[in-house]
mmCIF file of C-alpha atoms in Angstrom:
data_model
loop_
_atom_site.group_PDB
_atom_site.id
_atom_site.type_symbol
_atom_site.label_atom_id
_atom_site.label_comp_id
_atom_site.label_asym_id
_atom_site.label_seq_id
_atom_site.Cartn_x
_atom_site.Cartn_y
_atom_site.Cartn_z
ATOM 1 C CA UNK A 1181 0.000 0.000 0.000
ATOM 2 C CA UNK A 1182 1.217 3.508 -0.666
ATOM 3 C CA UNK A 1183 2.490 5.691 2.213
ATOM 4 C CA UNK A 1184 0.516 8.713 3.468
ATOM 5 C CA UNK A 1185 2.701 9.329 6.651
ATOM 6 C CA UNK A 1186 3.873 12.696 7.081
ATOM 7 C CA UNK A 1187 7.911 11.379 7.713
ATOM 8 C CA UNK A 1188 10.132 10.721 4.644
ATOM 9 C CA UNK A 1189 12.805 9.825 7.088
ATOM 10 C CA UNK A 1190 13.457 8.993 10.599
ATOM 11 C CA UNK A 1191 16.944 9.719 11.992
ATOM 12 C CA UNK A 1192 17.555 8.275 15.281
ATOM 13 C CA UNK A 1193 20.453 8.929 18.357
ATOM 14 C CA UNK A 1194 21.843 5.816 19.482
ATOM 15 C CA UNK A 1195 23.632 5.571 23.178
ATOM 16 C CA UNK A 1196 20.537 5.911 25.412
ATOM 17 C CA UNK A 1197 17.837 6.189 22.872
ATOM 18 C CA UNK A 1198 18.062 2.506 20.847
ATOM 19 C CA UNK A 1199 19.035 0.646 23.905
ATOM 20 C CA UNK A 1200 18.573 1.749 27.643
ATOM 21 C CA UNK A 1201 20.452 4.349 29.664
ATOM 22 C CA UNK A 1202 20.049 0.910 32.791
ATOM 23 C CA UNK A 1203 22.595 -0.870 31.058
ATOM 24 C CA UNK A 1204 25.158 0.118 32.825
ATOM 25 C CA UNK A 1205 27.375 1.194 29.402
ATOM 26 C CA UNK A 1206 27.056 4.933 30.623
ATOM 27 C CA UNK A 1207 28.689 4.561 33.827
ATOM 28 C CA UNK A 1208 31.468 2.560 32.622
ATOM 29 C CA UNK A 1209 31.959 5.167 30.146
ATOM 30 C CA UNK A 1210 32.446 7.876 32.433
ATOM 31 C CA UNK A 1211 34.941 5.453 34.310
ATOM 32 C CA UNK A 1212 36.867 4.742 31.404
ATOM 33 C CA UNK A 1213 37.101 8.811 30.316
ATOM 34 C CA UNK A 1214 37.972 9.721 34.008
ATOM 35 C CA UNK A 1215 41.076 6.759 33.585
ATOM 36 C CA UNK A 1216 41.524 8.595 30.061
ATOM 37 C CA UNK A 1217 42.218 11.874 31.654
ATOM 38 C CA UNK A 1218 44.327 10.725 34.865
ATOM 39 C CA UNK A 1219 46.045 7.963 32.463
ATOM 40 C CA UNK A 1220 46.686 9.815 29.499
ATOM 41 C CA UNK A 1221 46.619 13.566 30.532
ATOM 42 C CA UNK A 1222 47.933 13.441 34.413
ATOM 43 C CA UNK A 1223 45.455 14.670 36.118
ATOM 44 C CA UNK A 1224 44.601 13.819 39.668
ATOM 45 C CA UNK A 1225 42.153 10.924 40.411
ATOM 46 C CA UNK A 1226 40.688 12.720 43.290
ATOM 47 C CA UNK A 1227 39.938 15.554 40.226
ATOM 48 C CA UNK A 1228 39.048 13.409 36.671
ATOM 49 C CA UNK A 1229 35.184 13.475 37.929
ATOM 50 C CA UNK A 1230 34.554 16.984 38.651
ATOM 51 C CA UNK A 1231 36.730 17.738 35.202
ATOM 52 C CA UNK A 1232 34.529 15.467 33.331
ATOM 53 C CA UNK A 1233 31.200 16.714 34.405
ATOM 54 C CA UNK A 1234 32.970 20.512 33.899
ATOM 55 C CA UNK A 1235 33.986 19.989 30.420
ATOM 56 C CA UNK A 1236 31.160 17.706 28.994
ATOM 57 C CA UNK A 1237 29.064 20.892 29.871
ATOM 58 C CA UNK A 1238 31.423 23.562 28.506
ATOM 59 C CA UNK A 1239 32.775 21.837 25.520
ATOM 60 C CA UNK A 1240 29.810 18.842 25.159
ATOM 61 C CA UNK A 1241 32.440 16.011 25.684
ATOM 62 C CA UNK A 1242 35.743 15.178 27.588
ATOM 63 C CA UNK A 1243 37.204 15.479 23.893
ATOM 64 C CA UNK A 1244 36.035 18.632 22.682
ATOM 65 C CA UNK A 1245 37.222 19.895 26.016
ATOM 66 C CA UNK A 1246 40.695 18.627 26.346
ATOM 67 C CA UNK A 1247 41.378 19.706 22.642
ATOM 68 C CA UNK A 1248 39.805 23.286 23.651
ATOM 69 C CA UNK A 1249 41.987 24.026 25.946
ATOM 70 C CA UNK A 1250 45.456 22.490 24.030
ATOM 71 C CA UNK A 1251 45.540 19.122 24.864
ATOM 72 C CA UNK A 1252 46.897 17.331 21.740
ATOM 73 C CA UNK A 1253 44.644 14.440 22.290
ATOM 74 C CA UNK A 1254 44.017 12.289 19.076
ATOM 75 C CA UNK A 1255 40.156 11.584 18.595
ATOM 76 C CA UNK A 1256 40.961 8.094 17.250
ATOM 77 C CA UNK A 1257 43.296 7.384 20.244
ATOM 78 C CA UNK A 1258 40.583 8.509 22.703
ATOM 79 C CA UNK A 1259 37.485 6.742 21.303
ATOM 80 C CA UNK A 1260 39.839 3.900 21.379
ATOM 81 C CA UNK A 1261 40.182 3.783 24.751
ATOM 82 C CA UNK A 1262 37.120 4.914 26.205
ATOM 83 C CA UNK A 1263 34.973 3.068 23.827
ATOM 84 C CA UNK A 1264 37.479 -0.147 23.410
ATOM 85 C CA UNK A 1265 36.820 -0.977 26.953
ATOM 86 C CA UNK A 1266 33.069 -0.865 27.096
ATOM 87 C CA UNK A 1267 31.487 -4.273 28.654
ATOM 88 C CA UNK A 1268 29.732 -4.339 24.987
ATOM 89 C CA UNK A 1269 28.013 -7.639 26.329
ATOM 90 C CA UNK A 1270 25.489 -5.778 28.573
ATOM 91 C CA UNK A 1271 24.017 -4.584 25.420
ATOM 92 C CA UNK A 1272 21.741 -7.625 24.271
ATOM 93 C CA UNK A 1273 20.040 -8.403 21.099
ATOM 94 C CA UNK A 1274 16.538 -6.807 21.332
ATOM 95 C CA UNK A 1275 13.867 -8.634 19.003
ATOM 96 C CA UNK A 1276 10.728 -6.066 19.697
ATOM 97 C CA UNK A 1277 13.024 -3.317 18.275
ATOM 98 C CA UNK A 1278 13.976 -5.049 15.578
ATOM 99 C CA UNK A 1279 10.480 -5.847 14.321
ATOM 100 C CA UNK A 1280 9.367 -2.327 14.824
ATOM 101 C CA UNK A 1281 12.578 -0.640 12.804
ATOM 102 C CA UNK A 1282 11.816 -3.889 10.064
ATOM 103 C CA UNK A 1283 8.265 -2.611 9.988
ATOM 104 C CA UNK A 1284 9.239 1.269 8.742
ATOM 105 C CA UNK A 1285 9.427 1.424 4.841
ATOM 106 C CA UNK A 1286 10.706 4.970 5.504
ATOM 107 C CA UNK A 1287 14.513 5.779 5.489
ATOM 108 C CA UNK A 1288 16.500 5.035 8.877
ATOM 109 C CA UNK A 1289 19.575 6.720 10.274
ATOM 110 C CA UNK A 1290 21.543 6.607 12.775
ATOM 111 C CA UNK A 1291 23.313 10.435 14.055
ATOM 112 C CA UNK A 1292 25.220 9.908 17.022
ATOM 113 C CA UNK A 1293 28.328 11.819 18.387
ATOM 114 C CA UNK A 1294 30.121 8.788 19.126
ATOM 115 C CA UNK A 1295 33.151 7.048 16.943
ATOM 116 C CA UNK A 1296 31.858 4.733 13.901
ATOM 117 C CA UNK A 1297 33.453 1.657 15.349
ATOM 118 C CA UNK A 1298 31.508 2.256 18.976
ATOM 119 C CA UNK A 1299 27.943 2.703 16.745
ATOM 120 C CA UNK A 1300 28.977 -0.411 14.451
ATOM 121 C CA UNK A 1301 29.203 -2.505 17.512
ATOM 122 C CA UNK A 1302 26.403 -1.103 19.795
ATOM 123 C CA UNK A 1303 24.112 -2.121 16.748
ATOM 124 C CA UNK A 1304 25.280 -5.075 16.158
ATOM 125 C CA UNK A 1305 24.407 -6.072 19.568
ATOM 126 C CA UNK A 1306 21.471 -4.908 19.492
ATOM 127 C CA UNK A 1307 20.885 -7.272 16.028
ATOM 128 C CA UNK A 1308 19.647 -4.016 13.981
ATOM 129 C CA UNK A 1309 22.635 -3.279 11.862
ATOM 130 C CA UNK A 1310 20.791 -4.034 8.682
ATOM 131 C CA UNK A 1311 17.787 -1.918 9.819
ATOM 132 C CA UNK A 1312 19.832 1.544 9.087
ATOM 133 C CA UNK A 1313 20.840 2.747 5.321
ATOM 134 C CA UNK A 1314 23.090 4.994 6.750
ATOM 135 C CA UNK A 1315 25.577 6.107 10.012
ATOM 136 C CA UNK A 1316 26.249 9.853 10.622
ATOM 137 C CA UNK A 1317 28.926 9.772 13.087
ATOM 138 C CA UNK A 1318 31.785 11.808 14.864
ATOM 139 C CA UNK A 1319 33.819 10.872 11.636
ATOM 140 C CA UNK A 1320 31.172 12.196 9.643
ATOM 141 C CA UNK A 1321 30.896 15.806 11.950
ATOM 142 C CA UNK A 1322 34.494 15.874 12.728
ATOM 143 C CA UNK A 1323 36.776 14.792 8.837
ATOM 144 C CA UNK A 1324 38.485 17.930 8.921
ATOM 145 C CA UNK A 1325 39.898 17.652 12.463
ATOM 146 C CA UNK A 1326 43.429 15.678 11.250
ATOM 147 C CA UNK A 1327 44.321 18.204 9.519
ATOM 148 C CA UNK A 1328 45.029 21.190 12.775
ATOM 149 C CA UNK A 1329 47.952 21.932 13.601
ATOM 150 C CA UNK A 1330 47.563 22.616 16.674
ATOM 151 C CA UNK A 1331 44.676 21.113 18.857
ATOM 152 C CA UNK A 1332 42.540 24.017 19.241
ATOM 153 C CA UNK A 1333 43.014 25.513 15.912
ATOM 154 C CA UNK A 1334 39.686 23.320 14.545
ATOM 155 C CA UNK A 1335 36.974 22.645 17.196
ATOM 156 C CA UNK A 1336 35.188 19.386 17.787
ATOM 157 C CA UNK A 1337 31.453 19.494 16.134
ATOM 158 C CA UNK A 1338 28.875 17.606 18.196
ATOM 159 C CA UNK A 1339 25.655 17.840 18.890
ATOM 160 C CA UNK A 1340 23.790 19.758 19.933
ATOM 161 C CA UNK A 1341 25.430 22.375 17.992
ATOM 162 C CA UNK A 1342 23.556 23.778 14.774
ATOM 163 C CA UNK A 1343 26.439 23.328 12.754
ATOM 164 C CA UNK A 1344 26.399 19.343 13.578
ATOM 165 C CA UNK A 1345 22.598 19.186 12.823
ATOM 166 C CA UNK A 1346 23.087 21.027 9.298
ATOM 167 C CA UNK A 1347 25.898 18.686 8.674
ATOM 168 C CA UNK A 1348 23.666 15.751 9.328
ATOM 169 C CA UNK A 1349 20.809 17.306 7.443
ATOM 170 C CA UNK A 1350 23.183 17.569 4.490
ATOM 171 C CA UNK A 1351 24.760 14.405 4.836
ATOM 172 C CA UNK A 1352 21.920 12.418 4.792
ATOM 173 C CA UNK A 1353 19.921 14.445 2.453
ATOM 174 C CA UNK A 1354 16.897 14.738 4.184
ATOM 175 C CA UNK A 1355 13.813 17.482 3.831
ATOM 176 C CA UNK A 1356 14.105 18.560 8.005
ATOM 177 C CA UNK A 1357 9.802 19.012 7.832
ATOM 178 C CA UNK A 1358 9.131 15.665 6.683
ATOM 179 C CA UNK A 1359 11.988 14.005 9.174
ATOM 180 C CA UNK A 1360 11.440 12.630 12.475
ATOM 181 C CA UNK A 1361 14.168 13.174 14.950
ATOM 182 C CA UNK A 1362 14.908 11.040 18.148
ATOM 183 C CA UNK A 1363 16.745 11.399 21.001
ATOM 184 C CA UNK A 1364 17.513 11.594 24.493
ATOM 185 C CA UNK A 1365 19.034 14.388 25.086
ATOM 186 C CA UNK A 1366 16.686 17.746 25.674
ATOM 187 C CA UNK A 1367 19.519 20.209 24.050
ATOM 188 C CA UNK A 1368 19.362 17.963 21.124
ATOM 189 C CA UNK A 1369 16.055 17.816 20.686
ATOM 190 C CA UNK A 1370 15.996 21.465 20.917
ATOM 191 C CA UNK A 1371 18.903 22.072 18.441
ATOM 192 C CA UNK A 1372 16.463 19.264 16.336
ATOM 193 C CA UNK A 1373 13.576 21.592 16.652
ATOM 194 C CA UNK A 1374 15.601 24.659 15.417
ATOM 195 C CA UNK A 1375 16.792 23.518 12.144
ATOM 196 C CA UNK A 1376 13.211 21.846 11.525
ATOM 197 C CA UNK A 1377 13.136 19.104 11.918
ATOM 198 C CA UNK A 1378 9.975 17.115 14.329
ATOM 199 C CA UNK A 1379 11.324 16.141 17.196
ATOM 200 C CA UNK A 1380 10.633 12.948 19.773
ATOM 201 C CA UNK A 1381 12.015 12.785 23.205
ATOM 202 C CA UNK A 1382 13.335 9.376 24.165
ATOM 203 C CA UNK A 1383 13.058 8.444 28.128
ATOM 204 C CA UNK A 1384 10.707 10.667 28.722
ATOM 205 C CA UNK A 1385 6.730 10.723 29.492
ATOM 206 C CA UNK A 1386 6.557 14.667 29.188
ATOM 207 C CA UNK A 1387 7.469 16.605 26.014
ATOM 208 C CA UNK A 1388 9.295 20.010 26.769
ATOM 209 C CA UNK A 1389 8.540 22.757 24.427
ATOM 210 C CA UNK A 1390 10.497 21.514 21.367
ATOM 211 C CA UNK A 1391 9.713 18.288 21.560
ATOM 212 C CA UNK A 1392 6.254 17.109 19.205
ATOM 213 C CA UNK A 1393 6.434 13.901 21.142
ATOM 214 C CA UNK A 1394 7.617 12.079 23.886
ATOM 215 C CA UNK A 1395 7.871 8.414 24.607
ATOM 216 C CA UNK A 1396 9.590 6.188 27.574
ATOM 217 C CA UNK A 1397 11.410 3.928 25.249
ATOM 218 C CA UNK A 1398 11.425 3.678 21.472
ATOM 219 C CA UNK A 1399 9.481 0.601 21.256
ATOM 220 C CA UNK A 1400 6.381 2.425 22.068
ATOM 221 C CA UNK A 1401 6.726 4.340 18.917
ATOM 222 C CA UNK A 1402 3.892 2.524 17.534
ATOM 223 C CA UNK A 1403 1.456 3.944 20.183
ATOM 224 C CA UNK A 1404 3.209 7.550 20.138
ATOM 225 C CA UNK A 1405 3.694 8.277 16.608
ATOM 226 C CA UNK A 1406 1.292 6.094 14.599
ATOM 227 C CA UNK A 1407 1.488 8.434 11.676
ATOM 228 C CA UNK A 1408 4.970 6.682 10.696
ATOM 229 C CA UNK A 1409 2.445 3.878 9.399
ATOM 230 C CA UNK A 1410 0.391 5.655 7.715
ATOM 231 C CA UNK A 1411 -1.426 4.398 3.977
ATOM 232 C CA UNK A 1412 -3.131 5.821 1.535
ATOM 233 C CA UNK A 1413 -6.187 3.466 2.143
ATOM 234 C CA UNK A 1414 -6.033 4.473 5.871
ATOM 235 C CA UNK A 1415 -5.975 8.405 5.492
ATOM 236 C CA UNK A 1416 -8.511 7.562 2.492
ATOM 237 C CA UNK A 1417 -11.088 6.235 5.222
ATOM 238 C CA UNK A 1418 -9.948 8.657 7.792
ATOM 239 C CA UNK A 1419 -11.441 11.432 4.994
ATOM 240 C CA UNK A 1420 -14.136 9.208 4.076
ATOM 241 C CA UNK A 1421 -15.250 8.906 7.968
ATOM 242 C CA UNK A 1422 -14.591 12.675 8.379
ATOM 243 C CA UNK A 1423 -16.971 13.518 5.543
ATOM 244 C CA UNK A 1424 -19.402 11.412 6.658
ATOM 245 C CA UNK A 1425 -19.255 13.086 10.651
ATOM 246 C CA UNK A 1426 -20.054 16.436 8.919
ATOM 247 C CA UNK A 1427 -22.856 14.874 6.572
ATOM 248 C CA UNK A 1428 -24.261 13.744 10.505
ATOM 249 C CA UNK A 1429 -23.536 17.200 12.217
ATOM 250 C CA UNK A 1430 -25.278 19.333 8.764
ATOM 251 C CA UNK A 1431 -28.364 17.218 8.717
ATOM 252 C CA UNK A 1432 -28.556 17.619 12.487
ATOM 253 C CA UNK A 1433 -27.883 21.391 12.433
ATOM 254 C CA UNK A 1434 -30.998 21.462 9.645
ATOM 255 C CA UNK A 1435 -32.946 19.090 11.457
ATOM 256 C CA UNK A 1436 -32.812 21.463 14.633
#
């Protein structure tokens, strides 16, 4: 049956949107980055917490921070570690999810901050690999970063910045009013909102003010955002039934 939904595409975050923020891979990520910077950069232990927290608000990562303020830290080097030593096994192959993303004709992608090689194995965990046509990435937001000379000189894009959301709306050639965008993160979601696109907030029961929708956990897409779904033949009777409700209310109105 043809389509009628309103979404072309639907462009999804990853870490804490496609699988659950319970896991336990978030807190062994901000272990591994607070080993990173006493490890790698010699900072105090009793400091590498506070420092994380301060620069993944400043900056939007450890990364983007350390680089900010001239530490010659290699991105490949440091999603190597960090990510490398992620218990990848507490991710597990999730079968609902699956059927749902199998179920949407419409085009899937993945836009995540974190390294290719991270999202290539949190997916195939998860058992959805072949659900996405296409992976926008830190490579994707970040190719021109090898070439600084010195480690400020180009800044890290992530999001929420609008120049990482343009990037993904040009990379994956997209039209931002007919897109759905989900994620976790409220910044994102408002960055999202900003360049167009419709926006669902993932972990959430509430929608803030840029986000259309809001669901607990992805899987109850089909409840939240039925319009994905949408055929012809279904908006077809939805006009025929609408018609026929104002047929009722006119011959009522000239009946009274």
């Amino acid at each position: 049956m043809d389509s009628c939904s309103p979404f072309d595409s639907i462009i999804f975050d990853l870490d804490d949107t496609l699988y659950s923020s319970k896991t336990g891979i978030g807190q062994s990520l901000k272990q591994n980055i607070d080993d990173f910077l006493v490890e790698k950069c010699g900072f105090p232990v009793s400091k590498a917490s506070a420092l994380r927290v301060e620069l993944f608000k400043i900056y939007g990562s450890s990364l983007a921070g350390l680089r900010a303020i001239g530490y010659d830290v290699d991105a490949d080097d440091y999603h190597s570690y960090v990510h490398g030593r992620l218990p990848y096994d507490l991710i597990k192959p999730d079968a609902q999810l699956r059927s749902i993303l199998r179920s949407i004709n419409q085009r899937k992608i993945i836009f995540t901050n974190s390294d290719r090689v991270h999202a290539m194995k949190a997916l195939d965990r998860l058992g959805i690999t072949d659900c996405f046509e296409q992976i926008i990435c830190f490579e994707t937001m970040n190719f021109n970063l090898s070439k600084a000379t010195r480690p400020e000189e180009i800044p890290v894009i992530l999001k929420p910045s609008m120049e990482a959301m343009n990037i993904a709306i040009e990379a994956a050639k997209v039209d931002p009013r007919r897109t759905l965008f989900l994620d976790d993160n409220v910044k994102n979601i408002a960055a999202g909102k900003a360049v167009g696109l419709r926006t669902v907030l993932v972990g959430r029961t509430t929608k803030t003010n840029e986000a259309d929708y809001a669901l607990e956990m992805v899987t109850d897409l089909v409840q939240v955002v039925p319009a994905i779904w949408y055929t012809k033949e279904e908006e077809d009777q939805k006009i025929t039934r609408t018609r026929s409700e104002m047929d009722f209310l006119a011959t009522t109105a000239v009946g009274a």
